[in-house]
Amino acid sequence: MSLQGKRHLPLEGAYNIRDIGGYPTASGATTRWRTFLRADSLHRLTPAAQHIGVSRSKLQERAGLP
């Protein structure tokens, strides 16, 4: 599997960070890779994992999304 096609992103402290790229949309397009991630417990990320996540993905936390 290519890096682009890899859904699970292993970052120390969080156990379930996944890229939702590659899924089909209602309009027939495909969601972009490395644009929207879903995750649990971001507050548990180690400082090193926080740095990697922000520097690689320019992550912004959004609370309250379904």
PDB file of N, CA and C in Angstrom:
ATOM      1  N   MET A   1       0.850  -1.178   0.000  1.00  0.00           N
ATOM      2  CA  MET A   1       0.000   0.000   0.000  1.00  0.00           C
ATOM      3  C   MET A   1       0.892   1.235   0.000  1.00  0.00           C
ATOM      4  N   SER A   2       0.566   2.214  -0.815  1.00  0.00           N
ATOM      5  CA  SER A   2       1.351   3.444  -0.876  1.00  0.00           C
ATOM      6  C   SER A   2       1.081   4.296   0.355  1.00  0.00           C
ATOM      7  N   LEU A   3       1.989   5.236   0.631  1.00  0.00           N
ATOM      8  CA  LEU A   3       1.788   6.135   1.759  1.00  0.00           C
ATOM      9  C   LEU A   3       0.496   6.917   1.581  1.00  0.00           C
ATOM     10  N   GLN A   4       0.198   7.313   0.342  1.00  0.00           N
ATOM     11  CA  GLN A   4      -1.026   8.067   0.090  1.00  0.00           C
ATOM     12  C   GLN A   4      -2.251   7.247   0.465  1.00  0.00           C
ATOM     13  N   GLY A   5      -2.207   5.947   0.257  1.00  0.00           N
ATOM     14  CA  GLY A   5      -3.347   5.099   0.542  1.00  0.00           C
ATOM     15  C   GLY A   5      -3.410   4.590   1.963  1.00  0.00           C
ATOM     16  N   LYS A   6      -2.497   5.014   2.808  1.00  0.00           N
ATOM     17  CA  LYS A   6      -2.457   4.534   4.187  1.00  0.00           C
ATOM     18  C   LYS A   6      -3.420   5.346   5.047  1.00  0.00           C
ATOM     19  N   ARG A   7      -4.405   4.698   5.625  1.00  0.00           N
ATOM     20  CA  ARG A   7      -5.400   5.398   6.435  1.00  0.00           C
ATOM     21  C   ARG A   7      -4.946   5.644   7.865  1.00  0.00           C
ATOM     22  N   HIS A   8      -4.387   4.638   8.510  1.00  0.00           N
ATOM     23  CA  HIS A   8      -4.007   4.775   9.917  1.00  0.00           C
ATOM     24  C   HIS A   8      -2.690   5.524  10.027  1.00  0.00           C
ATOM     25  N   LEU A   9      -2.667   6.568  10.844  1.00  0.00           N
ATOM     26  CA  LEU A   9      -1.461   7.360  11.044  1.00  0.00           C
ATOM     27  C   LEU A   9      -0.976   7.146  12.474  1.00  0.00           C
ATOM     28  N   PRO A  10       0.106   6.426  12.653  1.00  0.00           N
ATOM     29  CA  PRO A  10       0.577   6.136  14.009  1.00  0.00           C
ATOM     30  C   PRO A  10       1.288   7.337  14.631  1.00  0.00           C
ATOM     31  N   LEU A  11       0.631   7.983  15.584  1.00  0.00           N
ATOM     32  CA  LEU A  11       1.243   9.058  16.355  1.00  0.00           C
ATOM     33  C   LEU A  11       1.144   8.674  17.828  1.00  0.00           C
ATOM     34  N   GLU A  12       2.244   8.771  18.526  1.00  0.00           N
ATOM     35  CA  GLU A  12       2.324   8.313  19.906  1.00  0.00           C
ATOM     36  C   GLU A  12       1.353   9.075  20.805  1.00  0.00           C
ATOM     37  N   GLY A  13       0.531   8.327  21.517  1.00  0.00           N
ATOM     38  CA  GLY A  13      -0.417   8.899  22.462  1.00  0.00           C
ATOM     39  C   GLY A  13      -1.864   8.763  22.018  1.00  0.00           C
ATOM     40  N   ALA A  14      -2.115   8.814  20.737  1.00  0.00           N
ATOM     41  CA  ALA A  14      -3.476   8.634  20.220  1.00  0.00           C
ATOM     42  C   ALA A  14      -3.515   7.285  19.507  1.00  0.00           C
ATOM     43  N   TYR A  15      -4.619   6.591  19.656  1.00  0.00           N
ATOM     44  CA  TYR A  15      -4.689   5.228  19.144  1.00  0.00           C
ATOM     45  C   TYR A  15      -5.492   5.080  17.860  1.00  0.00           C
ATOM     46  N   ASN A  16      -6.130   6.132  17.427  1.00  0.00           N
ATOM     47  CA  ASN A  16      -7.023   5.961  16.287  1.00  0.00           C
ATOM     48  C   ASN A  16      -7.057   7.223  15.425  1.00  0.00           C
ATOM     49  N   ILE A  17      -5.945   7.552  14.801  1.00  0.00           N
ATOM     50  CA  ILE A  17      -5.898   8.683  13.881  1.00  0.00           C
ATOM     51  C   ILE A  17      -5.982   8.114  12.473  1.00  0.00           C
ATOM     52  N   ARG A  18      -6.970   8.559  11.730  1.00  0.00           N
ATOM     53  CA  ARG A  18      -7.175   8.028  10.386  1.00  0.00           C
ATOM     54  C   ARG A  18      -7.438   9.144   9.388  1.00  0.00           C
ATOM     55  N   ASP A  19      -6.888   8.960   8.210  1.00  0.00           N
ATOM     56  CA  ASP A  19      -7.105   9.863   7.087  1.00  0.00           C
ATOM     57  C   ASP A  19      -8.384   9.417   6.393  1.00  0.00           C
ATOM     58  N   ILE A  20      -9.271  10.349   6.106  1.00  0.00           N
ATOM     59  CA  ILE A  20     -10.504   9.949   5.422  1.00  0.00           C
ATOM     60  C   ILE A  20     -10.455  10.287   3.936  1.00  0.00           C
ATOM     61  N   GLY A  21      -9.268  10.430   3.399  1.00  0.00           N
ATOM     62  CA  GLY A  21      -9.107  10.650   1.967  1.00  0.00           C
ATOM     63  C   GLY A  21      -9.431   9.393   1.173  1.00  0.00           C
ATOM     64  N   GLY A  22      -9.829   9.593  -0.062  1.00  0.00           N
ATOM     65  CA  GLY A  22     -10.079   8.476  -0.957  1.00  0.00           C
ATOM     66  C   GLY A  22     -11.506   7.976  -0.981  1.00  0.00           C
ATOM     67  N   TYR A  23     -12.352   8.515  -0.123  1.00  0.00           N
ATOM     68  CA  TYR A  23     -13.745   8.077  -0.123  1.00  0.00           C
ATOM     69  C   TYR A  23     -14.535   8.823  -1.200  1.00  0.00           C
ATOM     70  N   PRO A  24     -15.492   8.143  -1.832  1.00  0.00           N
ATOM     71  CA  PRO A  24     -16.319   8.816  -2.835  1.00  0.00           C
ATOM     72  C   PRO A  24     -17.301   9.785  -2.169  1.00  0.00           C
ATOM     73  N   THR A  25     -17.584  10.881  -2.849  1.00  0.00           N
ATOM     74  CA  THR A  25     -18.557  11.858  -2.362  1.00  0.00           C
ATOM     75  C   THR A  25     -19.876  11.674  -3.102  1.00  0.00           C
ATOM     76  N   ALA A  26     -20.905  12.347  -2.629  1.00  0.00           N
ATOM     77  CA  ALA A  26     -22.224  12.249  -3.266  1.00  0.00           C
ATOM     78  C   ALA A  26     -22.193  12.746  -4.707  1.00  0.00           C
ATOM     79  N   SER A  27     -21.280  13.674  -5.004  1.00  0.00           N
ATOM     80  CA  SER A  27     -21.211  14.234  -6.362  1.00  0.00           C
ATOM     81  C   SER A  27     -20.366  13.390  -7.314  1.00  0.00           C
ATOM     82  N   GLY A  28     -19.796  12.302  -6.799  1.00  0.00           N
ATOM     83  CA  GLY A  28     -18.981  11.437  -7.640  1.00  0.00           C
ATOM     84  C   GLY A  28     -17.495  11.737  -7.591  1.00  0.00           C
ATOM     85  N   ALA A  29     -17.105  12.771  -6.863  1.00  0.00           N
ATOM     86  CA  ALA A  29     -15.683  13.091  -6.693  1.00  0.00           C
ATOM     87  C   ALA A  29     -15.102  12.183  -5.606  1.00  0.00           C
ATOM     88  N   THR A  30     -13.876  12.407  -5.247  1.00  0.00           N
ATOM     89  CA  THR A  30     -13.209  11.646  -4.194  1.00  0.00           C
ATOM     90  C   THR A  30     -12.603  12.619  -3.197  1.00  0.00           C
ATOM     91  N   THR A  31     -12.736  12.315  -1.900  1.00  0.00           N
ATOM     92  CA  THR A  31     -12.132  13.188  -0.893  1.00  0.00           C
ATOM     93  C   THR A  31     -10.615  13.151  -1.019  1.00  0.00           C
ATOM     94  N   ARG A  32      -9.985  14.299  -0.776  1.00  0.00           N
ATOM     95  CA  ARG A  32      -8.526  14.399  -0.922  1.00  0.00           C
ATOM     96  C   ARG A  32      -7.817  13.765   0.268  1.00  0.00           C
ATOM     97  N   TRP A  33      -6.707  13.118  -0.019  1.00  0.00           N
ATOM     98  CA  TRP A  33      -5.860  12.550   1.025  1.00  0.00           C
ATOM     99  C   TRP A  33      -5.152  13.668   1.779  1.00  0.00           C
ATOM    100  N   ARG A  34      -4.878  13.416   3.047  1.00  0.00           N
ATOM    101  CA  ARG A  34      -4.123  14.318   3.925  1.00  0.00           C
ATOM    102  C   ARG A  34      -4.761  15.698   4.056  1.00  0.00           C
ATOM    103  N   THR A  35      -6.108  15.718   3.978  1.00  0.00           N
ATOM    104  CA  THR A  35      -6.826  16.971   4.128  1.00  0.00           C
ATOM    105  C   THR A  35      -7.685  16.959   5.383  1.00  0.00           C
ATOM    106  N   PHE A  36      -8.333  15.822   5.660  1.00  0.00           N
ATOM    107  CA  PHE A  36      -9.197  15.722   6.827  1.00  0.00           C
ATOM    108  C   PHE A  36      -8.885  14.430   7.553  1.00  0.00           C
ATOM    109  N   LEU A  37      -8.553  14.553   8.824  1.00  0.00           N
ATOM    110  CA  LEU A  37      -8.241  13.394   9.649  1.00  0.00           C
ATOM    111  C   LEU A  37      -9.277  13.288  10.756  1.00  0.00           C
ATOM    112  N   ARG A  38      -9.557  12.078  11.165  1.00  0.00           N
ATOM    113  CA  ARG A  38     -10.394  11.868  12.346  1.00  0.00           C
ATOM    114  C   ARG A  38      -9.514  11.216  13.394  1.00  0.00           C
ATOM    115  N   ALA A  39      -9.736  11.567  14.634  1.00  0.00           N
ATOM    116  CA  ALA A  39      -8.860  11.066  15.690  1.00  0.00           C
ATOM    117  C   ALA A  39      -9.576  11.047  17.030  1.00  0.00           C
ATOM    118  N   ASP A  40      -9.018  10.257  17.933  1.00  0.00           N
ATOM    119  CA  ASP A  40      -9.482  10.252  19.315  1.00  0.00           C
ATOM    120  C   ASP A  40      -8.396  10.869  20.192  1.00  0.00           C
ATOM    121  N   SER A  41      -8.758  11.398  21.286  1.00  0.00           N
ATOM    122  CA  SER A  41      -7.844  11.777  22.369  1.00  0.00           C
ATOM    123  C   SER A  41      -6.606  12.546  21.933  1.00  0.00           C
ATOM    124  N   LEU A  42      -6.784  13.611  21.174  1.00  0.00           N
ATOM    125  CA  LEU A  42      -5.626  14.397  20.750  1.00  0.00           C
ATOM    126  C   LEU A  42      -4.875  14.990  21.938  1.00  0.00           C
ATOM    127  N   HIS A  43      -5.567  15.147  23.066  1.00  0.00           N
ATOM    128  CA  HIS A  43      -4.903  15.679  24.254  1.00  0.00           C
ATOM    129  C   HIS A  43      -3.848  14.714  24.805  1.00  0.00           C
ATOM    130  N   ARG A  44      -3.866  13.465  24.367  1.00  0.00           N
ATOM    131  CA  ARG A  44      -2.881  12.480  24.830  1.00  0.00           C
ATOM    132  C   ARG A  44      -1.637  12.397  23.953  1.00  0.00           C
ATOM    133  N   LEU A  45      -1.606  13.116  22.852  1.00  0.00           N
ATOM    134  CA  LEU A  45      -0.425  13.079  21.986  1.00  0.00           C
ATOM    135  C   LEU A  45       0.804  13.552  22.746  1.00  0.00           C
ATOM    136  N   THR A  46       1.909  12.867  22.549  1.00  0.00           N
ATOM    137  CA  THR A  46       3.163  13.299  23.158  1.00  0.00           C
ATOM    138  C   THR A  46       3.622  14.586  22.472  1.00  0.00           C
ATOM    139  N   PRO A  47       4.495  15.362  23.112  1.00  0.00           N
ATOM    140  CA  PRO A  47       5.006  16.574  22.468  1.00  0.00           C
ATOM    141  C   PRO A  47       5.634  16.291  21.099  1.00  0.00           C
ATOM    142  N   ALA A  48       6.368  15.198  20.992  1.00  0.00           N
ATOM    143  CA  ALA A  48       6.985  14.849  19.703  1.00  0.00           C
ATOM    144  C   ALA A  48       5.918  14.553  18.654  1.00  0.00           C
ATOM    145  N   ALA A  49       4.869  13.828  19.033  1.00  0.00           N
ATOM    146  CA  ALA A  49       3.795  13.502  18.092  1.00  0.00           C
ATOM    147  C   ALA A  49       3.023  14.758  17.701  1.00  0.00           C
ATOM    148  N   GLN A  50       2.840  15.681  18.641  1.00  0.00           N
ATOM    149  CA  GLN A  50       2.168  16.941  18.319  1.00  0.00           C
ATOM    150  C   GLN A  50       2.963  17.705  17.277  1.00  0.00           C
ATOM    151  N   HIS A  51       4.258  17.747  17.439  1.00  0.00           N
ATOM    152  CA  HIS A  51       5.117  18.461  16.494  1.00  0.00           C
ATOM    153  C   HIS A  51       5.057  17.813  15.106  1.00  0.00           C
ATOM    154  N   ILE A  52       5.126  16.492  15.066  1.00  0.00           N
ATOM    155  CA  ILE A  52       5.073  15.774  13.785  1.00  0.00           C
ATOM    156  C   ILE A  52       3.731  16.020  13.108  1.00  0.00           C
ATOM    157  N   GLY A  53       2.651  15.890  13.856  1.00  0.00           N
ATOM    158  CA  GLY A  53       1.325  16.075  13.280  1.00  0.00           C
ATOM    159  C   GLY A  53       1.110  17.467  12.734  1.00  0.00           C
ATOM    160  N   VAL A  54       1.529  18.464  13.467  1.00  0.00           N
ATOM    161  CA  VAL A  54       1.331  19.840  13.020  1.00  0.00           C
ATOM    162  C   VAL A  54       2.243  20.170  11.859  1.00  0.00           C
ATOM    163  N   SER A  55       3.496  19.763  11.932  1.00  0.00           N
ATOM    164  CA  SER A  55       4.426  20.122  10.862  1.00  0.00           C
ATOM    165  C   SER A  55       4.122  19.381   9.562  1.00  0.00           C
ATOM    166  N   ARG A  56       3.652  18.159   9.632  1.00  0.00           N
ATOM    167  CA  ARG A  56       3.372  17.394   8.413  1.00  0.00           C
ATOM    168  C   ARG A  56       2.013  17.696   7.824  1.00  0.00           C
ATOM    169  N   SER A  57       1.043  17.897   8.657  1.00  0.00           N
ATOM    170  CA  SER A  57      -0.324  18.014   8.156  1.00  0.00           C
ATOM    171  C   SER A  57      -0.955  19.380   8.386  1.00  0.00           C
ATOM    172  N   LYS A  58      -0.278  20.247   9.105  1.00  0.00           N
ATOM    173  CA  LYS A  58      -0.859  21.544   9.474  1.00  0.00           C
ATOM    174  C   LYS A  58      -2.234  21.318  10.096  1.00  0.00           C
ATOM    175  N   LEU A  59      -2.262  20.429  11.086  1.00  0.00           N
ATOM    176  CA  LEU A  59      -3.517  20.018  11.704  1.00  0.00           C
ATOM    177  C   LEU A  59      -4.177  21.150  12.471  1.00  0.00           C
ATOM    178  N   GLN A  60      -5.481  21.189  12.408  1.00  0.00           N
ATOM    179  CA  GLN A  60      -6.284  22.084  13.219  1.00  0.00           C
ATOM    180  C   GLN A  60      -7.360  21.235  13.863  1.00  0.00           C
ATOM    181  N   GLU A  61      -7.490  21.356  15.163  1.00  0.00           N
ATOM    182  CA  GLU A  61      -8.492  20.565  15.863  1.00  0.00           C
ATOM    183  C   GLU A  61      -9.859  21.210  15.714  1.00  0.00           C
ATOM    184  N   ARG A  62     -10.826  20.410  15.380  1.00  0.00           N
ATOM    185  CA  ARG A  62     -12.211  20.855  15.272  1.00  0.00           C
ATOM    186  C   ARG A  62     -13.043  19.968  16.184  1.00  0.00           C
ATOM    187  N   ALA A  63     -13.667  20.562  17.159  1.00  0.00           N
ATOM    188  CA  ALA A  63     -14.477  19.788  18.098  1.00  0.00           C
ATOM    189  C   ALA A  63     -15.936  19.825  17.664  1.00  0.00           C
ATOM    190  N   GLY A  64     -16.650  18.785  18.016  1.00  0.00           N
ATOM    191  CA  GLY A  64     -18.078  18.756  17.799  1.00  0.00           C
ATOM    192  C   GLY A  64     -18.535  18.279  16.437  1.00  0.00           C
ATOM    193  N   LEU A  65     -17.616  17.813  15.610  1.00  0.00           N
ATOM    194  CA  LEU A  65     -18.050  17.261  14.324  1.00  0.00           C
ATOM    195  C   LEU A  65     -18.571  15.851  14.536  1.00  0.00           C
ATOM    196  N   PRO A  66     -19.571  15.450  13.783  1.00  0.00           N
ATOM    197  CA  PRO A  66     -20.110  14.088  13.951  1.00  0.00           C
ATOM    198  C   PRO A  66     -19.123  13.032  13.509  1.00  0.00           C
TER     199      PRO A  66
END
